PDB file of C-alpha atoms in Angstrom:
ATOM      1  CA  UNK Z 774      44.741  38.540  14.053  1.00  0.00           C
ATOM      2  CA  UNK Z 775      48.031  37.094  13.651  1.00  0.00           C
ATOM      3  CA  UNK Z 776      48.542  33.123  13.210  1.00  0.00           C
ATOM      4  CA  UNK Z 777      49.189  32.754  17.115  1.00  0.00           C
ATOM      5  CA  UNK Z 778      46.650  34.787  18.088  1.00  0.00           C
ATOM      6  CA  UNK Z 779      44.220  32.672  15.785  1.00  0.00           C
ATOM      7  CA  UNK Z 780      46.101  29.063  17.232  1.00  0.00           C
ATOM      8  CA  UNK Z 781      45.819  30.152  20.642  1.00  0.00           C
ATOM      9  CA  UNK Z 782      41.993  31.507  20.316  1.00  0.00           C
ATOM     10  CA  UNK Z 783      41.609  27.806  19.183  1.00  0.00           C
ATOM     11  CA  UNK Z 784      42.923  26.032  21.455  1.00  0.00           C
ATOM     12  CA  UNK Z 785      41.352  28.073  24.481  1.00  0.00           C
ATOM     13  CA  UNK Z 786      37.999  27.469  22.103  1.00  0.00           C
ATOM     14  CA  UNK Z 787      38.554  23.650  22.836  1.00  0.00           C
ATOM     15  CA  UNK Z 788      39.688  23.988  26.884  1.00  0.00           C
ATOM     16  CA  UNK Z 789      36.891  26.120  27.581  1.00  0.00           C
ATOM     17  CA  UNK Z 790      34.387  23.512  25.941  1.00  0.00           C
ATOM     18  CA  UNK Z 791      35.464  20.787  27.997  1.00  0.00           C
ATOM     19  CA  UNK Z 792      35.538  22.688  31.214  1.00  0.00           C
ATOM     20  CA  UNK Z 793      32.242  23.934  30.550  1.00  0.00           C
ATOM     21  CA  UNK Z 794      31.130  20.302  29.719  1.00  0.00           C
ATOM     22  CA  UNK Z 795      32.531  19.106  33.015  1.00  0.00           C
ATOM     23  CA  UNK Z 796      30.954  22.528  34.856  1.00  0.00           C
ATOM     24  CA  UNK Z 797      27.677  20.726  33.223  1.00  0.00           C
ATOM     25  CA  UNK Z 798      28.317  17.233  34.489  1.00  0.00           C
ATOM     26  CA  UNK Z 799      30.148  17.764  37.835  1.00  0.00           C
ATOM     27  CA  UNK Z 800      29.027  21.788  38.765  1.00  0.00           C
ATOM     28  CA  UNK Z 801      31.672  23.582  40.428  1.00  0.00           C
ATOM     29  CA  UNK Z 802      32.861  20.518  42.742  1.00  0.00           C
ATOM     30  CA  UNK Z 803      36.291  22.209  42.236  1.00  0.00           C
ATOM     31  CA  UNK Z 804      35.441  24.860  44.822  1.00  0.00           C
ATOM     32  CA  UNK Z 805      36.516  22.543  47.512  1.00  0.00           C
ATOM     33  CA  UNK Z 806      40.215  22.239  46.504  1.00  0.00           C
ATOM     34  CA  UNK Z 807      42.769  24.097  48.463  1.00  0.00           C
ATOM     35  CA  UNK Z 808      45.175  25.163  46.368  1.00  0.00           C
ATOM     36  CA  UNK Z 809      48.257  22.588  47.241  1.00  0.00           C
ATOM     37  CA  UNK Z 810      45.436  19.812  45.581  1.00  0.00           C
ATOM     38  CA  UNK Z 811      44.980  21.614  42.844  1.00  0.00           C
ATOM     39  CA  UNK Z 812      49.073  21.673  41.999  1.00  0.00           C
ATOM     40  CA  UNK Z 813      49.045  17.774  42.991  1.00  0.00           C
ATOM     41  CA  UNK Z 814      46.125  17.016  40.186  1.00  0.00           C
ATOM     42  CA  UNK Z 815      48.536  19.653  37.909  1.00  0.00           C
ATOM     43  CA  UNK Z 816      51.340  17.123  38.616  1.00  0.00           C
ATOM     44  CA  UNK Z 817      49.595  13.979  38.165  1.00  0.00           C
ATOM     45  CA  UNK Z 818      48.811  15.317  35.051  1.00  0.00           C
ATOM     46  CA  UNK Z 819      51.788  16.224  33.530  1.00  0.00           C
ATOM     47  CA  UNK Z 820      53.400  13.326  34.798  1.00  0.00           C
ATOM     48  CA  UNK Z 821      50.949  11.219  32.722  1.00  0.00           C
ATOM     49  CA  UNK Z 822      51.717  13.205  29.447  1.00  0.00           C
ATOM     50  CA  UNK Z 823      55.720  12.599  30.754  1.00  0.00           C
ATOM     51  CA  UNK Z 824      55.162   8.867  31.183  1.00  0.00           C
ATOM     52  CA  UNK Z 825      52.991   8.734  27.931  1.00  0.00           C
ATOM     53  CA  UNK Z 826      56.385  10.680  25.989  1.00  0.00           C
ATOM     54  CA  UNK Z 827      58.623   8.197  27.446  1.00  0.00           C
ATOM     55  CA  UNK Z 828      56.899   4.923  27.149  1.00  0.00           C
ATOM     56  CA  UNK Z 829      54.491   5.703  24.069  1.00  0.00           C
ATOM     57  CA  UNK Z 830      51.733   3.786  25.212  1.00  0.00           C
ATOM     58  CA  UNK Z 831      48.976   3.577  27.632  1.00  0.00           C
ATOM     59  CA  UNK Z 832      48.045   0.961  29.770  1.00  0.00           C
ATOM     60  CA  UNK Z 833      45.186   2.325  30.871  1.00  0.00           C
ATOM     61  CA  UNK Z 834      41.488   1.921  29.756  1.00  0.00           C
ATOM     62  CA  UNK Z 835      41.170   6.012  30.582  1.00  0.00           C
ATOM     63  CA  UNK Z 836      41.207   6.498  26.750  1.00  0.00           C
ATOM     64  CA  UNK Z 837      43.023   9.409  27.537  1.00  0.00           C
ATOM     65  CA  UNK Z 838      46.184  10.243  25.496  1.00  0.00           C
ATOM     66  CA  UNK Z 839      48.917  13.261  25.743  1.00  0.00           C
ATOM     67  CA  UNK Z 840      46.099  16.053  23.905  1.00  0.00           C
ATOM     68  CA  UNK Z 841      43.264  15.488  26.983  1.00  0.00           C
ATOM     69  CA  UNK Z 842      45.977  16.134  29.586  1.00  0.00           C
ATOM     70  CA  UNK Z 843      47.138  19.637  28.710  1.00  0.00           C
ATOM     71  CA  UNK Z 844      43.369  20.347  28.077  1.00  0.00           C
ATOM     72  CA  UNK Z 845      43.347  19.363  32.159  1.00  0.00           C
ATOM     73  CA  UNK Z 846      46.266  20.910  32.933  1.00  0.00           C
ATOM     74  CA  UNK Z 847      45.165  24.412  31.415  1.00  0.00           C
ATOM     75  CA  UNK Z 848      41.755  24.268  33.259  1.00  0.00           C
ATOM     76  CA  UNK Z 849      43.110  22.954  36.367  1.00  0.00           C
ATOM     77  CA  UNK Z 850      45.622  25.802  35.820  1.00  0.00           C
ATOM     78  CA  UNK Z 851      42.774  28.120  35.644  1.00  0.00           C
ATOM     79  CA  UNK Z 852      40.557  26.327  38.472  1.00  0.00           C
ATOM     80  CA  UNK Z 853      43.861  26.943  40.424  1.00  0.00           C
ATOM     81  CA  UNK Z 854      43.856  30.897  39.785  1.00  0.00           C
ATOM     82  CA  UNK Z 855      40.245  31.121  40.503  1.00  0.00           C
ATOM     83  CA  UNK Z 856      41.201  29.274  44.063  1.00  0.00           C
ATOM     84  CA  UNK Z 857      43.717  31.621  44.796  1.00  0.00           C
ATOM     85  CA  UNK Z 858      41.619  34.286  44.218  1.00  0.00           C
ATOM     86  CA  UNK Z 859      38.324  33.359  45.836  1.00  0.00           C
ATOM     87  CA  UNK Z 860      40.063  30.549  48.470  1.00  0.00           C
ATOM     88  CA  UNK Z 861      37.900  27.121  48.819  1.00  0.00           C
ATOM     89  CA  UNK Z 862      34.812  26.376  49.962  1.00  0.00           C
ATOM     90  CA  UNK Z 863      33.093  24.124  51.726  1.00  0.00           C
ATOM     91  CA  UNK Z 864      30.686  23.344  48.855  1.00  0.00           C
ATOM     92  CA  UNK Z 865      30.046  23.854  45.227  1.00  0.00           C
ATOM     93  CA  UNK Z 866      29.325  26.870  46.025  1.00  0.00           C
ATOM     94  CA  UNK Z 867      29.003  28.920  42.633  1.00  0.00           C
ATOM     95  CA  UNK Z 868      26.716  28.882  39.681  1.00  0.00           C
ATOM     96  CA  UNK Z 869      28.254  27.666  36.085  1.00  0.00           C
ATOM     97  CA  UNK Z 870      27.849  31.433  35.001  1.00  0.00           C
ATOM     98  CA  UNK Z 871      29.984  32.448  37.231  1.00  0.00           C
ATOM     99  CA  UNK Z 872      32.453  30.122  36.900  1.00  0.00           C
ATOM    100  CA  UNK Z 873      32.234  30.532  33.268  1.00  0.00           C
ATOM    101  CA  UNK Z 874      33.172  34.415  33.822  1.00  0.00           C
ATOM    102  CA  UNK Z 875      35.977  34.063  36.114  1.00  0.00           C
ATOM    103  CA  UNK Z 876      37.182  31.098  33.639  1.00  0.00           C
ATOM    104  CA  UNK Z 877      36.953  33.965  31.096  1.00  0.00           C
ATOM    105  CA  UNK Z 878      38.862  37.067  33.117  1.00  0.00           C
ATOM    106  CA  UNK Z 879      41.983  34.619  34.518  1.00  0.00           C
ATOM    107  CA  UNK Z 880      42.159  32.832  30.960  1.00  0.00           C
ATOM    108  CA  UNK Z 881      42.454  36.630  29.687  1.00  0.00           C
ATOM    109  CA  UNK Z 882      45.280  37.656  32.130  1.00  0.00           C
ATOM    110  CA  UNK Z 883      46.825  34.368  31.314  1.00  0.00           C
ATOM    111  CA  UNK Z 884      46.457  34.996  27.219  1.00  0.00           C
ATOM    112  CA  UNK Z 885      47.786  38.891  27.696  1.00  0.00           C
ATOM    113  CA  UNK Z 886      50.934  37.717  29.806  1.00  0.00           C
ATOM    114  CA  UNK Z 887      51.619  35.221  26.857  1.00  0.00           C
ATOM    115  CA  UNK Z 888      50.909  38.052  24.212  1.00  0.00           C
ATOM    116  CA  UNK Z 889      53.987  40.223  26.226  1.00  0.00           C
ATOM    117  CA  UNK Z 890      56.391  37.290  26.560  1.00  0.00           C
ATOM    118  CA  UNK Z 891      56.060  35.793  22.988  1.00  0.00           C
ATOM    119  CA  UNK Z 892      57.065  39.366  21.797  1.00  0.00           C
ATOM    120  CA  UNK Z 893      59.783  39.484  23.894  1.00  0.00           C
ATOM    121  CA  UNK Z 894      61.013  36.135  23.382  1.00  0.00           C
ATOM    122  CA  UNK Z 895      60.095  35.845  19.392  1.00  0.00           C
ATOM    123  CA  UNK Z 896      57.929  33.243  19.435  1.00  0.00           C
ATOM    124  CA  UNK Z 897      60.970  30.637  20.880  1.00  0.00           C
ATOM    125  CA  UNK Z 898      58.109  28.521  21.909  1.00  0.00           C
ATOM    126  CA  UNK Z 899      57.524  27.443  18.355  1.00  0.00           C
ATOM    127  CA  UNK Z 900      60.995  25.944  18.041  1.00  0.00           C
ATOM    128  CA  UNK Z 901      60.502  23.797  21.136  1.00  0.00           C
ATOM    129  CA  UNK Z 902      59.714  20.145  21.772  1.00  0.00           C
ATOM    130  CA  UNK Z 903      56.170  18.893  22.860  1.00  0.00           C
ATOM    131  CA  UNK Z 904      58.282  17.343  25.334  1.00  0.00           C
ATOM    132  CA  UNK Z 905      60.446  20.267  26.824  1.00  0.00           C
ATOM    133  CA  UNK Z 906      56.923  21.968  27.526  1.00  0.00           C
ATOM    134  CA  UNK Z 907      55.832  19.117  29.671  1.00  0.00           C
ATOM    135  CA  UNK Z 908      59.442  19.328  31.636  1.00  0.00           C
ATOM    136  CA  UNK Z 909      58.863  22.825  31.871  1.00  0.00           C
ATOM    137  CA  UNK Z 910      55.298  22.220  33.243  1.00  0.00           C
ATOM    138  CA  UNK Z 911      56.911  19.968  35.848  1.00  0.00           C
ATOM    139  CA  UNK Z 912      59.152  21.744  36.489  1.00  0.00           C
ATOM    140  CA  UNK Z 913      57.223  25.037  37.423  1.00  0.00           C
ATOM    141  CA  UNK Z 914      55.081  22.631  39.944  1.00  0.00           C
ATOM    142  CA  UNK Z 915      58.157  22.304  41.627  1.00  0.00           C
ATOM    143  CA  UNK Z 916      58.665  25.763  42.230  1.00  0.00           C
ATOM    144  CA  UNK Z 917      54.804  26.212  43.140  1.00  0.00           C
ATOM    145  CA  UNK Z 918      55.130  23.288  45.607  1.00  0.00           C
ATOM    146  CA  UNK Z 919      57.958  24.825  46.967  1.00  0.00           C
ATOM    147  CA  UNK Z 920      56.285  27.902  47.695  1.00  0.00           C
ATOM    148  CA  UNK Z 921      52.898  26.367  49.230  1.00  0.00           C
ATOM    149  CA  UNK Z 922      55.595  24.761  51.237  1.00  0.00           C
ATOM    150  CA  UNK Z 923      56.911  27.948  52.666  1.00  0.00           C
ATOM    151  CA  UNK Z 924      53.222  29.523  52.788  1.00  0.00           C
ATOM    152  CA  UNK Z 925      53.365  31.512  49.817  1.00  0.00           C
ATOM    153  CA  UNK Z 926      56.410  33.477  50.508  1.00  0.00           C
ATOM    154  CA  UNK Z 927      58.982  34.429  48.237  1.00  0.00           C
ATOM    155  CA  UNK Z 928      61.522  36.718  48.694  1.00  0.00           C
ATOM    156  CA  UNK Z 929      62.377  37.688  44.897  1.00  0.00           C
ATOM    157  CA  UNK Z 930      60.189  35.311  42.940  1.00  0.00           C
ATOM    158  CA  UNK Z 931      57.387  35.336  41.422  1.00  0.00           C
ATOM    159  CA  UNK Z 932      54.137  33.720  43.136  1.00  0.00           C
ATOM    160  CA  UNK Z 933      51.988  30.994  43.010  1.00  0.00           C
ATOM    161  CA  UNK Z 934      49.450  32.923  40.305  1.00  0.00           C
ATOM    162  CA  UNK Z 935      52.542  33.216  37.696  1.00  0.00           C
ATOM    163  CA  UNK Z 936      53.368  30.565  38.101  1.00  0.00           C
ATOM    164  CA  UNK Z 937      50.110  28.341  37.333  1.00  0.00           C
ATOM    165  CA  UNK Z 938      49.340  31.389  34.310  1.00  0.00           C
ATOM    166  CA  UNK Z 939      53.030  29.997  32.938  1.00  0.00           C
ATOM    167  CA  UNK Z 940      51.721  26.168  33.184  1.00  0.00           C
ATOM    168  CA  UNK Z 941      48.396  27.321  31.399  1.00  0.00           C
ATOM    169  CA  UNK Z 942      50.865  28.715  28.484  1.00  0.00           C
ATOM    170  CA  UNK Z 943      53.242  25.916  28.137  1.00  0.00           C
ATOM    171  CA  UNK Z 944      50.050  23.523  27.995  1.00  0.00           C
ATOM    172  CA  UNK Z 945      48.344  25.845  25.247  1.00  0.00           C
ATOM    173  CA  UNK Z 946      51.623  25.770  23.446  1.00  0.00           C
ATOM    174  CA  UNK Z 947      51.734  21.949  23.912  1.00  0.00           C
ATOM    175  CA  UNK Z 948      47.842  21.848  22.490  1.00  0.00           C
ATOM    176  CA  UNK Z 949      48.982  24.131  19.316  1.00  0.00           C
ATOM    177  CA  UNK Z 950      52.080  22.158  18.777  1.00  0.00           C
ATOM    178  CA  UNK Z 951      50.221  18.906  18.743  1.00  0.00           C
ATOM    179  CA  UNK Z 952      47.883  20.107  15.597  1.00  0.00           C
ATOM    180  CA  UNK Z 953      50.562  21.531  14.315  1.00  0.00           C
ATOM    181  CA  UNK Z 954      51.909  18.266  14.005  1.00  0.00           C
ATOM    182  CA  UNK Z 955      48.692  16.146  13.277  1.00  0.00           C
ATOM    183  CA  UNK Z 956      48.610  18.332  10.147  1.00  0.00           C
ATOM    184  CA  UNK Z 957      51.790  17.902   8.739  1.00  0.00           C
ATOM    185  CA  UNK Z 958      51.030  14.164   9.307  1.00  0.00           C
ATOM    186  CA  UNK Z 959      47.878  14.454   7.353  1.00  0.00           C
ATOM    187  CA  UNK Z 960      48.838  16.748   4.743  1.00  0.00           C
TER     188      UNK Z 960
END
């Protein structure tokens, strides 16, 4: 397993915990998000993590720094593929095994589409800023909300589902870049 591979088994590892924790606190309560709510709570988060790079500090008594919010935005990211996918529901309407196993098959997809683009692009992802990732997040929400906007149309674009599996990567990428960094700070 090469050193990516290993990083981003690790941080998946760590976003999977959490959303499982959640699925344990909250069940699916997800279910009942139309997809143009789950790219507004993707935007409110990276917004956060871009306010928190700007202004370095948190007002807040969330306890919640730059690290927790691209944990969100990959399983929101996820929760968003799963929506696409199944469409909402009216209720929590699926077990935490299930949810578990569809977390499992999109995170997959999402991991194998990184896999082919880091070849092709060399791993240029390692030579980026935290905060170019969270522009790039932002920036792809944009594009999404564009295209909810038009009803999911697009005449030579990709779609919604690339779009949020892109989002997942750049937050992974922003989650390995952050030990990355807590390391050489501790070292």
């Amino acid at each position: 397993m090469s050193k990516t591979e290993e990083q981003f088994a690790a941080a998946i590892k760590d976003c999977r915990a959490v959303f499982e924790a959640k699925l344990a606190d909250y069940g699916a309560s997800w279910r009942i998000m139309r997809p143009a709510s789950v790219t507004d709570q993707l935007f409110i988060k990276a917004k956060r993590i871009r306010t928190l790079e700007m202004m370095g500090e948190t007002k807040s008594r969330v306890g919640e720094g730059i690290r927790p919010e691209f944990v969100a935005i990959v399983n929101y990211g996820i929760i968003g593929l799963i929506q696409l996918q199944l469409g909402m529901a009216d209720t929590s309407d699926m077990e935490a095994e299930r949810a578990l196993s569809l977390y499992d098959t999109h995170m997959k997809e999402t991991a194998a589409l990184m896999y082919a683009k880091n070849h092709d692009y060399g791993e240029a992802w390692r030579s980026m800023r935290i905060a170019s990732y969270t522009d790039l997040i932002l920036m792809k929400l944009n594009r999404v909300k564009e295209i909810e906007d038009h009803w999911g149309r697009v005449a030579v674009s990709e779609g919604i589902d690339a779009n949020y599996m892109d989002i997942v990567n750049y937050a992974l990428f922003g989650l390995i870049k952050l030990s990355t960094e807590e390391e050489t700070h501790h070292a």
